[in-house]
Coordinates of C-alpha atoms in Angstrom, one line a residue:
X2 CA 0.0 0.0 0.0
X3 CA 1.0 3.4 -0.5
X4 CA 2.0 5.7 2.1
X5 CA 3.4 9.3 0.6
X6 CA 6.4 8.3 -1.2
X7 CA 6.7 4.8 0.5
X8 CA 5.3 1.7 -0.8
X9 CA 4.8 -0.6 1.7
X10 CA 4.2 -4.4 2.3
X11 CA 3.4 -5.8 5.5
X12 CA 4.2 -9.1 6.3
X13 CA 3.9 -11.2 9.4
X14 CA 6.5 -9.9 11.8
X15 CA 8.1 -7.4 9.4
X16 CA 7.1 -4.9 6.5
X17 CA 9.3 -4.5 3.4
X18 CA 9.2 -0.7 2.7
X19 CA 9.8 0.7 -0.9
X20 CA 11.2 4.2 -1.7
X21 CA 10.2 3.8 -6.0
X22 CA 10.7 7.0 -8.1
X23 CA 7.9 9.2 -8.4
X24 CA 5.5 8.4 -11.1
X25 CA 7.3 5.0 -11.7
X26 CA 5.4 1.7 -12.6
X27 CA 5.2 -0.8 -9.7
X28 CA 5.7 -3.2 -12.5
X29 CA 8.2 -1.8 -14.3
X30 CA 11.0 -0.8 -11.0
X31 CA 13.9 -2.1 -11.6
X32 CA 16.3 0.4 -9.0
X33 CA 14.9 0.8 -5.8
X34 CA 16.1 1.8 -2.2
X35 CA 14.2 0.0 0.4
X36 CA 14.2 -1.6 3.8
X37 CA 12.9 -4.5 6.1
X38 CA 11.6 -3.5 9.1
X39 CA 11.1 -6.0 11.7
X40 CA 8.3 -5.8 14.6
X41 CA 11.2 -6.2 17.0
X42 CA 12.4 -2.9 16.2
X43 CA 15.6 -4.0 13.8
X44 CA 16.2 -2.7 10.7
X45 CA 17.7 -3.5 7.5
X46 CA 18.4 -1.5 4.5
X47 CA 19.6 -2.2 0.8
X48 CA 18.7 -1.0 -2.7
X49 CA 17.7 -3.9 -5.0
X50 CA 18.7 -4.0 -9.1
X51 CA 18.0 -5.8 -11.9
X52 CA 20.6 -7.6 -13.8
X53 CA 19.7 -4.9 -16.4
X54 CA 20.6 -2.2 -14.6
X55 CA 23.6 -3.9 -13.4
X56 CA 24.6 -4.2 -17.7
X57 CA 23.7 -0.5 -17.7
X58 CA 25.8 0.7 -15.1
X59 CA 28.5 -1.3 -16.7
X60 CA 28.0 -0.3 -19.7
X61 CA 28.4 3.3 -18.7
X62 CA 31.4 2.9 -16.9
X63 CA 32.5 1.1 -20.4
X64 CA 31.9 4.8 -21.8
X65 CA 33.7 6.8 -18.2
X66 CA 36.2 4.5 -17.6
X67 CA 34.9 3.9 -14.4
X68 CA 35.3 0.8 -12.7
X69 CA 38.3 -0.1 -14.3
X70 CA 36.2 0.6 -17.8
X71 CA 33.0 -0.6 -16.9
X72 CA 34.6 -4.5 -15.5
X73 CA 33.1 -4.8 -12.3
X74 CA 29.8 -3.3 -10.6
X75 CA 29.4 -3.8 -6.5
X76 CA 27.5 -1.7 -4.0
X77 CA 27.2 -2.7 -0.2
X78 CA 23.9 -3.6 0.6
X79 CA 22.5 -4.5 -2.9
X80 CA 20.7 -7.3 -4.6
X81 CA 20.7 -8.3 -8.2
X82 CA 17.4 -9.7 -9.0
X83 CA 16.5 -11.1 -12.5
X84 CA 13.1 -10.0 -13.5
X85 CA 11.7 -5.8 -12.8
X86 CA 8.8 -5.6 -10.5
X87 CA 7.7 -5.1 -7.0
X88 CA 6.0 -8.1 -6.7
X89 CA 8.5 -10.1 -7.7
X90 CA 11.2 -8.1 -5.3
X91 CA 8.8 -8.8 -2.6
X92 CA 9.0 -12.7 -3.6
X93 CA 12.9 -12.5 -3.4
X94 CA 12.9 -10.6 0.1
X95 CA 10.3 -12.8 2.2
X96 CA 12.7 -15.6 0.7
X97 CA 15.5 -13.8 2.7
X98 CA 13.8 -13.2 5.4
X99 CA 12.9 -16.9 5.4
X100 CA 15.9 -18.2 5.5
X101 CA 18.1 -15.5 7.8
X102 CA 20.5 -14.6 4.5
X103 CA 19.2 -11.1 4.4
X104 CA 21.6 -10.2 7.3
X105 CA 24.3 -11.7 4.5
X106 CA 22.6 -9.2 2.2
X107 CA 21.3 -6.0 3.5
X108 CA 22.3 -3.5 5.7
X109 CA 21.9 -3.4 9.8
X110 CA 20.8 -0.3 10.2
X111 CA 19.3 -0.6 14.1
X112 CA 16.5 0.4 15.9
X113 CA 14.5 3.7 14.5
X114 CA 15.7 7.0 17.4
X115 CA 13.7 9.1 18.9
X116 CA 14.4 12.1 16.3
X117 CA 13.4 9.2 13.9

């Protein structure tokens, strides 16, 4: 469900919470910023990419000569999924969440402050 620029999807002890571009097709995302957020307080944060996106980025680097001319992509907290789509993101996190590897994956970014 939307709520203002978040798109969030509650699950059974967590919620998986979406920052997509303005305007952009839930169907369509394919670069998105988002986090788990666990009943118990903890939170985890990464920002999730298609494999097309990963060519992309490659691709320009190709054209910058970053990355050692476009050779290698890595970011900290991401995940390469295959397909576009929040639905199918969604599939890939609860899968995480499942089996404990999204604290292999994502981010620990603790408990929400008070200023929070």
């Amino acid at each position: 469900m939307w709520d203002g620029a978040f798109y969030r999807v509650r699950r059974d002890g967590y919620e998986i919470c979406f920052v997509p571009d303005a305007g952009a097709s839930l169907d369509k995302i394919d670069d998105v910023d988002m986090w788990v957020l666990f009943d118990s307080g903890a939170r985890w944060s990464g920002t999730i990419y298609t494999l097309d996106v990963v060519r992309r980025n490659m691709e320009r680097g190709r054209q910058t000569g970053e990355c050692l001319d476009g050779r290698y992509f890595y970011v900290w907290d991401g995940l390469i999924v295959r397909d576009p789509g929040i639905d199918g993101m969604v599939v890939v996190v609860d899968d995480l969440v499942r089996s404990g590897d999204y604290t292999a994956v994502f981010r620990d970014v603790g408990p929400e402050g008070p200023d929070e």
